[in-house]
Coordinates of N, CA and C and ligand atoms in Angstrom, one line a residue:
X174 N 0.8 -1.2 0.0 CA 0.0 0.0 0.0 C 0.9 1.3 0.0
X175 N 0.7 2.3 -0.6 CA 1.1 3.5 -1.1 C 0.8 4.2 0.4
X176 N 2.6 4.8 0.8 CA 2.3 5.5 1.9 C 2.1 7.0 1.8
X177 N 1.0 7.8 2.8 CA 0.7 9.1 2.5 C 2.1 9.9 2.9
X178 N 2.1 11.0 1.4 CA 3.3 11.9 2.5 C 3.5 12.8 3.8
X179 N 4.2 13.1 4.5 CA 3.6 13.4 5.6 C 4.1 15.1 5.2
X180 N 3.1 16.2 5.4 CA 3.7 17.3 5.2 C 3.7 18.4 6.8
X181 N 4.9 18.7 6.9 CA 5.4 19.0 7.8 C 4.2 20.5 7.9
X182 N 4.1 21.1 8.3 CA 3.8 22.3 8.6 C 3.9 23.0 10.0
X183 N 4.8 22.3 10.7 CA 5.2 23.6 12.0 C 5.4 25.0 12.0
X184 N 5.1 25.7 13.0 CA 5.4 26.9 12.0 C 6.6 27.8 11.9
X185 N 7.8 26.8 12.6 CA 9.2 27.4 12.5 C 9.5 27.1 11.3
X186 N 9.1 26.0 10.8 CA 9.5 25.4 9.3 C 9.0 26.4 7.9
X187 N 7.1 26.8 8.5 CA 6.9 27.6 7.5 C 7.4 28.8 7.3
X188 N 8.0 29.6 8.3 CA 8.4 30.8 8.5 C 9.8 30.5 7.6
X189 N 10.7 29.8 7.9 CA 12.0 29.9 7.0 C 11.8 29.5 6.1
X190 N 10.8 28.7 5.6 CA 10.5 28.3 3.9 C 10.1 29.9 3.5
X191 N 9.1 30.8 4.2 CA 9.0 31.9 3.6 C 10.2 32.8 3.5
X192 N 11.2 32.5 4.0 CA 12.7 33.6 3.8 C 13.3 32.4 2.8
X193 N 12.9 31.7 2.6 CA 14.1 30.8 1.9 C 13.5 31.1 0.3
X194 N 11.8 31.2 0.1 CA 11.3 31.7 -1.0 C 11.9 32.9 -1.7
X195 N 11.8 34.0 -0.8 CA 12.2 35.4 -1.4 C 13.3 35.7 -1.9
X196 N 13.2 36.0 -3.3 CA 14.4 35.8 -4.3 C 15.6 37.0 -3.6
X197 N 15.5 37.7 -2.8 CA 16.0 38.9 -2.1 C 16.9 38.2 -0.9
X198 N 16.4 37.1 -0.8 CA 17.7 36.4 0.3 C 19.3 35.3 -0.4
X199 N 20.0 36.2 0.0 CA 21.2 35.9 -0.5 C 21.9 34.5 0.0
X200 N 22.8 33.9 -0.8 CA 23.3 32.5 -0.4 C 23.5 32.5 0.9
X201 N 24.3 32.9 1.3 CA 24.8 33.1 2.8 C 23.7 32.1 3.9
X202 N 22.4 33.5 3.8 CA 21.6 33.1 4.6 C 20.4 31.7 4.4
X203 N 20.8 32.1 2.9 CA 19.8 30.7 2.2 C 20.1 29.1 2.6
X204 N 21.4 29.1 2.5 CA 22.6 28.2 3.2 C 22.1 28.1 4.5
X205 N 21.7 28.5 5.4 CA 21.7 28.7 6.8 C 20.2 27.7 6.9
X206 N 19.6 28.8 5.7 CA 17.9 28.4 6.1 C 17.9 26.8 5.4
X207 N 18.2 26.5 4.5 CA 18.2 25.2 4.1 C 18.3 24.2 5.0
X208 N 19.9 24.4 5.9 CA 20.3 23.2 7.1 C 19.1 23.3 8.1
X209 N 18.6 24.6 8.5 CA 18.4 24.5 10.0 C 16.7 23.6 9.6
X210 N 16.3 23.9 8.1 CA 14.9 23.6 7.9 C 14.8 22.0 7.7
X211 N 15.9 21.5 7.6 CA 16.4 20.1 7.1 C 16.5 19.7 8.6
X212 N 17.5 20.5 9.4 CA 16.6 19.8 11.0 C 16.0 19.8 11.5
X213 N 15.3 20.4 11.6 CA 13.7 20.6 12.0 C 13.0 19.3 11.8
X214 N 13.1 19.3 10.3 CA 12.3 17.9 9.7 C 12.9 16.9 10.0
X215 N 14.3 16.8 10.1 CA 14.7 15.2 10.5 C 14.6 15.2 11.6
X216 N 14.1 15.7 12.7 CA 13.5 16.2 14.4 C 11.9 14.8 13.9
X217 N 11.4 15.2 13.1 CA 10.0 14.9 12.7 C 10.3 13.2 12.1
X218 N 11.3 13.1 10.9 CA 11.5 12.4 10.1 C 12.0 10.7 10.5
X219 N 12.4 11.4 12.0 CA 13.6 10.6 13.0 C 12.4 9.6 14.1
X220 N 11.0 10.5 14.7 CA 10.1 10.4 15.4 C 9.8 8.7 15.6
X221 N 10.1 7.8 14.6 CA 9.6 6.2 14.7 C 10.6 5.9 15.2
X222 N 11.8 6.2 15.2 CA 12.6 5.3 15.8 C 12.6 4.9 17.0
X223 N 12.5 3.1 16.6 CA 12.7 2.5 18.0 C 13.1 2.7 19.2
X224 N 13.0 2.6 20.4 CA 13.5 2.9 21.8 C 13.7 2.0 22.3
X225 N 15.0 1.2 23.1 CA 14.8 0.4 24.3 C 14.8 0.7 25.6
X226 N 14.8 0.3 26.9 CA 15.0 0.3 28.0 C 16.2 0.4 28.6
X227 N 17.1 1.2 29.0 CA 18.2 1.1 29.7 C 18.2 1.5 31.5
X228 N 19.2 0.8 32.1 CA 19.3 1.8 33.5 C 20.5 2.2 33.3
X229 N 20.3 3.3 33.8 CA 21.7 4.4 33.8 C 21.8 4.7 35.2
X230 N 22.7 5.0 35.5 CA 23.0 5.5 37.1 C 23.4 6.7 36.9
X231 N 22.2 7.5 37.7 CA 22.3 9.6 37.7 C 23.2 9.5 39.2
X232 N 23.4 10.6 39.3 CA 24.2 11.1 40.8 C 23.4 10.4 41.7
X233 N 22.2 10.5 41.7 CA 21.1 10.1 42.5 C 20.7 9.1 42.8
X234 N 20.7 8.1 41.7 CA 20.2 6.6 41.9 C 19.8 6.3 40.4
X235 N 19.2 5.0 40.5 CA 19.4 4.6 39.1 C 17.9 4.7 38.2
X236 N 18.2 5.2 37.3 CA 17.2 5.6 36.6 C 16.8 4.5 35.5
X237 N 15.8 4.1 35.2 CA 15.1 3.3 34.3 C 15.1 4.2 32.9
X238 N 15.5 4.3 31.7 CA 14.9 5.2 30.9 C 15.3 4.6 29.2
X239 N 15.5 5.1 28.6 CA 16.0 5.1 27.4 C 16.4 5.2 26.4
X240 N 17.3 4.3 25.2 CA 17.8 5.0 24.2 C 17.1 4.6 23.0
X241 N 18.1 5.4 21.8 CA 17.4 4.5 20.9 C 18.3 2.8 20.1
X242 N 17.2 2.1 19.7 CA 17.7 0.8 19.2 C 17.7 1.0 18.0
X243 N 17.8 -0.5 17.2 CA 17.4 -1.2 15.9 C 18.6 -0.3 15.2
X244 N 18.1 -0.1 14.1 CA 19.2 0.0 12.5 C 19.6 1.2 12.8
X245 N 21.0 1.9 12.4 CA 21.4 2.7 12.1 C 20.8 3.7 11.2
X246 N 21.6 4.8 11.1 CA 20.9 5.6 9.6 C 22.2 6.3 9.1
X247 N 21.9 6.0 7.6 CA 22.3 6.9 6.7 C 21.4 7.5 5.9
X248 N 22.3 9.1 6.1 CA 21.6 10.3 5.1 C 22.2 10.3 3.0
X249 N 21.1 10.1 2.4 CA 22.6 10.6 1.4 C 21.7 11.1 0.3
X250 N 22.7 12.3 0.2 CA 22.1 13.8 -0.3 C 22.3 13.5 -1.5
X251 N 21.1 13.9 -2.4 CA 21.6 13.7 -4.7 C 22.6 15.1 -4.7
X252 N 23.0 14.5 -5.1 CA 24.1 15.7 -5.7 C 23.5 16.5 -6.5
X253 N 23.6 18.0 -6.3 CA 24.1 18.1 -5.7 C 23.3 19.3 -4.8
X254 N 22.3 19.7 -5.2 CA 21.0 20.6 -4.1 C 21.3 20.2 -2.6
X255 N 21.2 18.4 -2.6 CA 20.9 17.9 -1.2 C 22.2 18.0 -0.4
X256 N 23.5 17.9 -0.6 CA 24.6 18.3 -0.2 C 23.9 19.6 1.3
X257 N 23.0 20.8 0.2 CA 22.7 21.8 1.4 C 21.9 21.5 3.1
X258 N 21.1 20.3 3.0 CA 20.6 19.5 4.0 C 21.4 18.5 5.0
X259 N 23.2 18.5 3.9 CA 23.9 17.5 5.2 C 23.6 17.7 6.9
X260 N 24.5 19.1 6.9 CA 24.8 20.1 7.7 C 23.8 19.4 9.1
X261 N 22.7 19.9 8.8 CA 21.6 20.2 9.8 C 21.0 19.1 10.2
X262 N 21.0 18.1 9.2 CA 20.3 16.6 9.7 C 21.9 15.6 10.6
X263 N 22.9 16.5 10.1 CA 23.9 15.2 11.0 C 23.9 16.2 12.6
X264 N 23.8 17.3 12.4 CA 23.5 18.3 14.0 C 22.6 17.4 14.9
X265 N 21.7 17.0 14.3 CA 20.3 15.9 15.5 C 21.1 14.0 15.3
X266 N 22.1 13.8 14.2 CA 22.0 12.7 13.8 C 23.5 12.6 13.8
X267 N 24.3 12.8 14.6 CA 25.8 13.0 14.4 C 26.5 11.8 14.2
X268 N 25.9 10.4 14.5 CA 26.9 9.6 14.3 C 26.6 8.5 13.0
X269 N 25.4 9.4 12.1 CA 25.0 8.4 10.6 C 25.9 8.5 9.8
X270 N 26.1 7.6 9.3 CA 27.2 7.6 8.0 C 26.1 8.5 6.8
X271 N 26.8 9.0 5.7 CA 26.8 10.1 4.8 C 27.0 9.1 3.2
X272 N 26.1 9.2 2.6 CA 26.5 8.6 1.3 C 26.1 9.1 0.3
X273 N 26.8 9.6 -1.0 CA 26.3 10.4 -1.9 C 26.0 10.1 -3.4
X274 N 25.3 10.1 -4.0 CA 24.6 9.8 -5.0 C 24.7 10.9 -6.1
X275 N 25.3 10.8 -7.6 CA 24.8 11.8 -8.8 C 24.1 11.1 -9.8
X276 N 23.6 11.7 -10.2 CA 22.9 10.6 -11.5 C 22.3 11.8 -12.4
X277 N 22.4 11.6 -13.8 CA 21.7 12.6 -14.8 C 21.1 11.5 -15.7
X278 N 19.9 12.2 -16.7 CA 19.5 11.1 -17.2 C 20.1 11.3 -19.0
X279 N 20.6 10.1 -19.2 CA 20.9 9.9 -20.4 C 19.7 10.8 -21.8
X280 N 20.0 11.6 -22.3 CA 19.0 12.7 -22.9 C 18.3 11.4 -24.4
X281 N 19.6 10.5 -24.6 CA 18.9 9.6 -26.0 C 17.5 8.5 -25.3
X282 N 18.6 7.9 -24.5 CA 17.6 6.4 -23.8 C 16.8 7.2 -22.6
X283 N 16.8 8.0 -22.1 CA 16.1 8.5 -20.8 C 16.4 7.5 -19.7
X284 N 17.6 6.9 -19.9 CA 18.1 5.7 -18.4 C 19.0 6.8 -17.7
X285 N 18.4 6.6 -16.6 CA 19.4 7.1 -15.8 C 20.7 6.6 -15.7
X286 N 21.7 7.7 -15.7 CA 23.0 7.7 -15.5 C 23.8 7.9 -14.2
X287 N 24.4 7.0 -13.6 CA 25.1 7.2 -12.1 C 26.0 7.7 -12.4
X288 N 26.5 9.0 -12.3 CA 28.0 9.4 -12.1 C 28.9 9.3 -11.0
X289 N 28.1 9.4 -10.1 CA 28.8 9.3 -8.6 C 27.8 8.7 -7.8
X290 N 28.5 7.4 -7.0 CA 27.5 7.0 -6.0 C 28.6 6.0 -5.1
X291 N 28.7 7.1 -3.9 CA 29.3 6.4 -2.6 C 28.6 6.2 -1.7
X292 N 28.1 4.7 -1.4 CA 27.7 4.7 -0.1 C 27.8 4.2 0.8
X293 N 27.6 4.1 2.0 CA 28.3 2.9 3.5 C 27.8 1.8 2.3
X294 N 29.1 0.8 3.4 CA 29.0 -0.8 2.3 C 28.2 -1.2 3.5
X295 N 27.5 -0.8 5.0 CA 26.6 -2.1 5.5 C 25.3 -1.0 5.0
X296 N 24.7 -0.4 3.8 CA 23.7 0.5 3.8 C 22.7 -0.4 3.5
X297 N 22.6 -2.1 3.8 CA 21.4 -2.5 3.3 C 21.2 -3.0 5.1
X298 N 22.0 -2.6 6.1 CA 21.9 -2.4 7.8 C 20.9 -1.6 8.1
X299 N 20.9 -0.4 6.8 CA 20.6 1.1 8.1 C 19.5 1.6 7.4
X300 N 18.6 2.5 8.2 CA 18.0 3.3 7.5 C 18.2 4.2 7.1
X301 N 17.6 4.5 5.6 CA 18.1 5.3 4.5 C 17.5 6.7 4.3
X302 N 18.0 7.9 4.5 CA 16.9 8.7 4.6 C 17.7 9.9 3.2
X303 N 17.2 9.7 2.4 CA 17.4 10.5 1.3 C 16.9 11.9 0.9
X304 N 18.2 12.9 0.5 CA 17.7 13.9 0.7 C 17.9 14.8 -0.4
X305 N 16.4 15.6 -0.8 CA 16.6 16.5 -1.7 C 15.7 17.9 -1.3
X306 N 16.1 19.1 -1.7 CA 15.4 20.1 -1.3 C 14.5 19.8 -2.1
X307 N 14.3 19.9 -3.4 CA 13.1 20.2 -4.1 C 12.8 18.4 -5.1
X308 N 11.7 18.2 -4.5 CA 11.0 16.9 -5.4 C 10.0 17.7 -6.9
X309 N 10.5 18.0 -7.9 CA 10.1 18.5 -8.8 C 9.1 17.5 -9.8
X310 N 10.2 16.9 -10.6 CA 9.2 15.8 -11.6 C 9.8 14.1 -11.1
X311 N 10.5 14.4 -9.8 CA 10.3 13.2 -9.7 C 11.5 12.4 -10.0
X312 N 12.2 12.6 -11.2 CA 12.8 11.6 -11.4 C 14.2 11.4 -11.3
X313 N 14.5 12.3 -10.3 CA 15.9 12.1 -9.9 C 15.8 11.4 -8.7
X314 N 14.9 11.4 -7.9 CA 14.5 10.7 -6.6 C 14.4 9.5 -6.9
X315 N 13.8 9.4 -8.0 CA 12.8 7.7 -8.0 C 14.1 6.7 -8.9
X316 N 15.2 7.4 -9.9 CA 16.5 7.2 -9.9 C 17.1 6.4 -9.0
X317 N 17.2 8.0 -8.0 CA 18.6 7.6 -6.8 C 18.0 6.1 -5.9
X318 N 16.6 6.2 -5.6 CA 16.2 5.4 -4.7 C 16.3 4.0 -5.4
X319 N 16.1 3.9 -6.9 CA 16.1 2.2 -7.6 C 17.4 2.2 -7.4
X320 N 18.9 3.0 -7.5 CA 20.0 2.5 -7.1 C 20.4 2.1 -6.3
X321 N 19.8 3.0 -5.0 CA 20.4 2.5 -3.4 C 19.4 1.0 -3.8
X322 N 18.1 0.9 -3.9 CA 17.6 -0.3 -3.2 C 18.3 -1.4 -4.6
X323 N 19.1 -1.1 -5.2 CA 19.7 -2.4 -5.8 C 21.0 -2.5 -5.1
X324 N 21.6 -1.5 -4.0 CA 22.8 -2.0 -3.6 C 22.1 -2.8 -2.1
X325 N 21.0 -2.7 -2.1 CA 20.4 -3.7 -1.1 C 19.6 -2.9 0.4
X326 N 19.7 -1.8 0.3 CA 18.7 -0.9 1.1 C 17.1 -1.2 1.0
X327 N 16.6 -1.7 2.3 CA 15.3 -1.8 2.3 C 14.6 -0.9 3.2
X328 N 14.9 -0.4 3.8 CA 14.5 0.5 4.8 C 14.7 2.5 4.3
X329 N 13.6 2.8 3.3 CA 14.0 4.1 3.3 C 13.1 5.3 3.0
X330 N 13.6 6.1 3.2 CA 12.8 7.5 3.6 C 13.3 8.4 2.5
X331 N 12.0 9.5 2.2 CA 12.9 10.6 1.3 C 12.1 11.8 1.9
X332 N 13.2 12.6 2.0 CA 13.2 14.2 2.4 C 13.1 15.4 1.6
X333 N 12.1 15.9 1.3 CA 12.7 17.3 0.8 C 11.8 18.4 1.2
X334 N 12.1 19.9 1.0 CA 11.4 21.0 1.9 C 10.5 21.5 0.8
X335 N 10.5 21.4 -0.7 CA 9.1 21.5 -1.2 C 9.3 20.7 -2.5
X336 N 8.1 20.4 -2.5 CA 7.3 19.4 -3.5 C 6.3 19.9 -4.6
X337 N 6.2 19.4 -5.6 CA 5.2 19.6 -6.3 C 4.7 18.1 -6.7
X338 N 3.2 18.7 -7.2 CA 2.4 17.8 -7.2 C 2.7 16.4 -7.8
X339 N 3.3 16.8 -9.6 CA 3.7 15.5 -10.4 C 4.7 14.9 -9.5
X340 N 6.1 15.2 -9.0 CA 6.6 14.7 -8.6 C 6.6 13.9 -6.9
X341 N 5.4 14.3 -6.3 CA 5.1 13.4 -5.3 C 4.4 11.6 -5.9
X342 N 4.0 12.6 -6.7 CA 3.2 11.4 -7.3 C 3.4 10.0 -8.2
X343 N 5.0 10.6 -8.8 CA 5.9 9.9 -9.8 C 6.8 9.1 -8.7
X344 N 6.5 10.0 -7.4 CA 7.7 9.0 -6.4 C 6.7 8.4 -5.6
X345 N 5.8 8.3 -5.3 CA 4.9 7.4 -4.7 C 4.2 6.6 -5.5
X346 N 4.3 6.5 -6.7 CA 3.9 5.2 -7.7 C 5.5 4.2 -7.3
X347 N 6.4 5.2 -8.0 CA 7.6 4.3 -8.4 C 7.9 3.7 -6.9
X348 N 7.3 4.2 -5.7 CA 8.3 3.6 -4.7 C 7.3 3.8 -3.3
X349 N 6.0 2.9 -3.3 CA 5.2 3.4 -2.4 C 6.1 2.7 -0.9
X350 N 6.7 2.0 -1.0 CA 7.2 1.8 0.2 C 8.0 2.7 0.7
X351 N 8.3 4.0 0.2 CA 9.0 5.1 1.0 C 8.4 5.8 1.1
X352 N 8.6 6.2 2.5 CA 7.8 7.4 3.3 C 8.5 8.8 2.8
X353 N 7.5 9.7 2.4 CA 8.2 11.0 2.1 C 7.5 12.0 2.6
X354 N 8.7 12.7 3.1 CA 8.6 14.0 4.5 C 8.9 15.5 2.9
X355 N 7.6 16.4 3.5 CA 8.1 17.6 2.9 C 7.7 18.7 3.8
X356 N 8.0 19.7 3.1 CA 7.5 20.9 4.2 C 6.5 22.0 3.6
X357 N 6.2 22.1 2.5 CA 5.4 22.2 1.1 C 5.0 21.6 0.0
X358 N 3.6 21.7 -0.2 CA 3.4 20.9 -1.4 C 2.5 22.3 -2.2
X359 N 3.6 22.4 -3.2 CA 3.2 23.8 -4.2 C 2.1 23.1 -5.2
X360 N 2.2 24.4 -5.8 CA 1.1 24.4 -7.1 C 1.6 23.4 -8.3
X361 N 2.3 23.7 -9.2 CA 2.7 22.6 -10.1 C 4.2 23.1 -10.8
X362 N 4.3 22.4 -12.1 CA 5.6 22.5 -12.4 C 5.8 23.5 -13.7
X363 N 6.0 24.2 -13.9 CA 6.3 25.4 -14.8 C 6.8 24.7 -16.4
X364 N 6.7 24.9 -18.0 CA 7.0 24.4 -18.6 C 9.1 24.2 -19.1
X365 N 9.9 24.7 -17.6 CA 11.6 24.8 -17.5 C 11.2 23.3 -16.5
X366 N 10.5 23.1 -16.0 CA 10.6 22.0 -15.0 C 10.8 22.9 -13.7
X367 N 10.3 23.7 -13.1 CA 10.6 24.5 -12.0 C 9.1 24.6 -11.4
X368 N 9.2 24.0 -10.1 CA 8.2 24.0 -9.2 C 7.8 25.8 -9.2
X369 N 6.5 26.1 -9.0 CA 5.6 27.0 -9.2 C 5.1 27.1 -7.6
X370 N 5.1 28.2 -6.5 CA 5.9 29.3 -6.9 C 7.4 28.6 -6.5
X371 N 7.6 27.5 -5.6 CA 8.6 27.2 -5.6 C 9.7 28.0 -4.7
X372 N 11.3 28.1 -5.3 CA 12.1 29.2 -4.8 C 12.8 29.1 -6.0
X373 N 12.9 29.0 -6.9 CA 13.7 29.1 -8.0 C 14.9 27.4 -8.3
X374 N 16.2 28.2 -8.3 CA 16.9 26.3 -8.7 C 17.7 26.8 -7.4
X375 N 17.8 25.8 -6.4 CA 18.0 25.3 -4.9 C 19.7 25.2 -4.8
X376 N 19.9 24.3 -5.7 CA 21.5 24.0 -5.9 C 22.2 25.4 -6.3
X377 N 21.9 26.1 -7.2 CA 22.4 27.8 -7.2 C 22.1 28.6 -6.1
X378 N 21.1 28.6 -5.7 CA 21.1 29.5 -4.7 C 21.9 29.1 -3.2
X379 N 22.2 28.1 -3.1 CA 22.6 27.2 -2.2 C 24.8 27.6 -2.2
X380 N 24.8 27.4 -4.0 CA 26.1 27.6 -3.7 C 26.7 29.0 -4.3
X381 N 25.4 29.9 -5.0 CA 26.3 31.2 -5.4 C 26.8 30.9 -6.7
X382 N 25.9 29.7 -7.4 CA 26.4 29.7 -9.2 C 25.8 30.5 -10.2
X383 N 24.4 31.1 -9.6 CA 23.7 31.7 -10.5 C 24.3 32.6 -11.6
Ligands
LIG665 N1 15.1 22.0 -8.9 C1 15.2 23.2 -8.3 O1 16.2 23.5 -7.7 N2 14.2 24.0 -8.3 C2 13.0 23.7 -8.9 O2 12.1 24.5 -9.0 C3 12.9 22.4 -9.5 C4 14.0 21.6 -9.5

C-alpha cells in the first residue's frame, strides 16, 4: 500500500521556507535556512525510531529510561541541491554515516546515468533517509532510490522541503514503500521544470552559481 506523504507544517518550518522563497535572500543566509529547515524535519522524520529500556546511574540513583535501538541511519544527499541539507540533519543525527549519490538522465535512452554513488557498504543495515530540497518531476529521486535499493537498502525514507504535485506522485507510484517527509506541497511544475511558486533552482542559490 502507497504511503501518504507526511507534510510538515510547524510553523518554524513555515516561516523559514518563507525567507528561503524570497528571491532577495542571499546565499549566505539561504545556506543557513536550508540546514536549519532540514533539522527541523529530520526532528520529525527521526520520530519512529525504536527505543529500548536502559538503566543508567544519575548522581542520585538509578534511573530506568532510554535510548534509541534497531538500525542505524544513513543520510545521502543527490548531488548536488541535497549536499545543502547535510549540515543540519547530522547536528540531531551525528553519528550516521553520509552517502552520496549523482545521477543525470541519459537525454537519448532517458536511463538514468550514475555518475557518482558512494555509499556505506553495510547500507542494506541502516536506515536510508534520502535527501533532496526540491521533489520536482520526480525523477531524480525515484532514480537515486532504484540504485540504493539495488545495492540492497530496504528500509528508506525521502526528504525534501518543497514538493510539487507530479513529482510526489511519480515518487509514490515508483516507490510506495518510501515514506516521504516535505514541508510544502506547491502548485505545479512550470514548462523549464521549476516548481511554481517554488524558490527558484535550490542547488544555485545554495552555492552562489547563478
Ligand atoms: N530543482 C530546483 O532546484 N528547483 C525547482 O524548482 C525544480 C527543481
Amino acid at each position: 500500500m502507497e504511503l501518504k506523504p507526511f507534510i510538515m507544517d510547524h510553523p518554524l518550518i513555515q516561516h523559514k521556507i518563507s525567507l528561503l522563497r524570497d528571491k532577495n535572500t542571499g546565499s549566505k543566509e539561504f545556506r543557513e535556512l536550508v540546514s536549519e529547515i532540514a533539522m527541523l524535519m529530520c526532528y520529525e522524520a527521526t520520530r519512529d525510531l525504536p527505543l529500548k529500556e536502559v538503566e543508567i546511574e544519575t548522581p542520585v540513583a538509578v534511573a530506568r529510561t532510554k535510548v534509541i535501538t534497531g538500525r542505524k541511519l544513513a543520510f545521502v544527499p543527490i548531488l548536488r541541491a541535497g549536499l545543502g541539507m547535510v549540515d543540519g540533519v547530522l547536528k540531531l543525527v551525528p553519528a550516521a554515516k553520509v552517502g552520496h549519490i549523482g545521477l543525470y538522465r541519459d537525454p537519448k535512452t532517458l536511463e538514468p546515468v550514475e555518475y557518482y554513488c558512494k555509499l556505506p557498504s553495510d547500507i542494506e543495515e541502516r536506515e536510508v533517509i534520502v535527501l533532496d530540497p526540491m521533489l520536482a518531476t520526480g525523477g531524480s529521486a525515484v532514480d537515486a532510490i532504484k540504485l540504493i535499493k539495488a545495492r540492497g537498502a530496504v528500509n528508506i525514507k525521502f526528504m525534501c522541503i518543497i514538493a510539487a504535485p507530479e513529482g510526489l506522485k511519480a515518487l509514490s507510484t515508483a516507490h510506495p514503500d518510501v515514506q516521504i517527509y516535505c514541508a510544502s506541497l506547491d502548485e505545479h511544475l512550470n514548462d523549464h521544470g521549476y516548481i511554481v511558486p517554488g524558490l527558484g533552482d535550490a542547488g544555485d542559490r545554495i552555492f552562489g552559481t547563478k
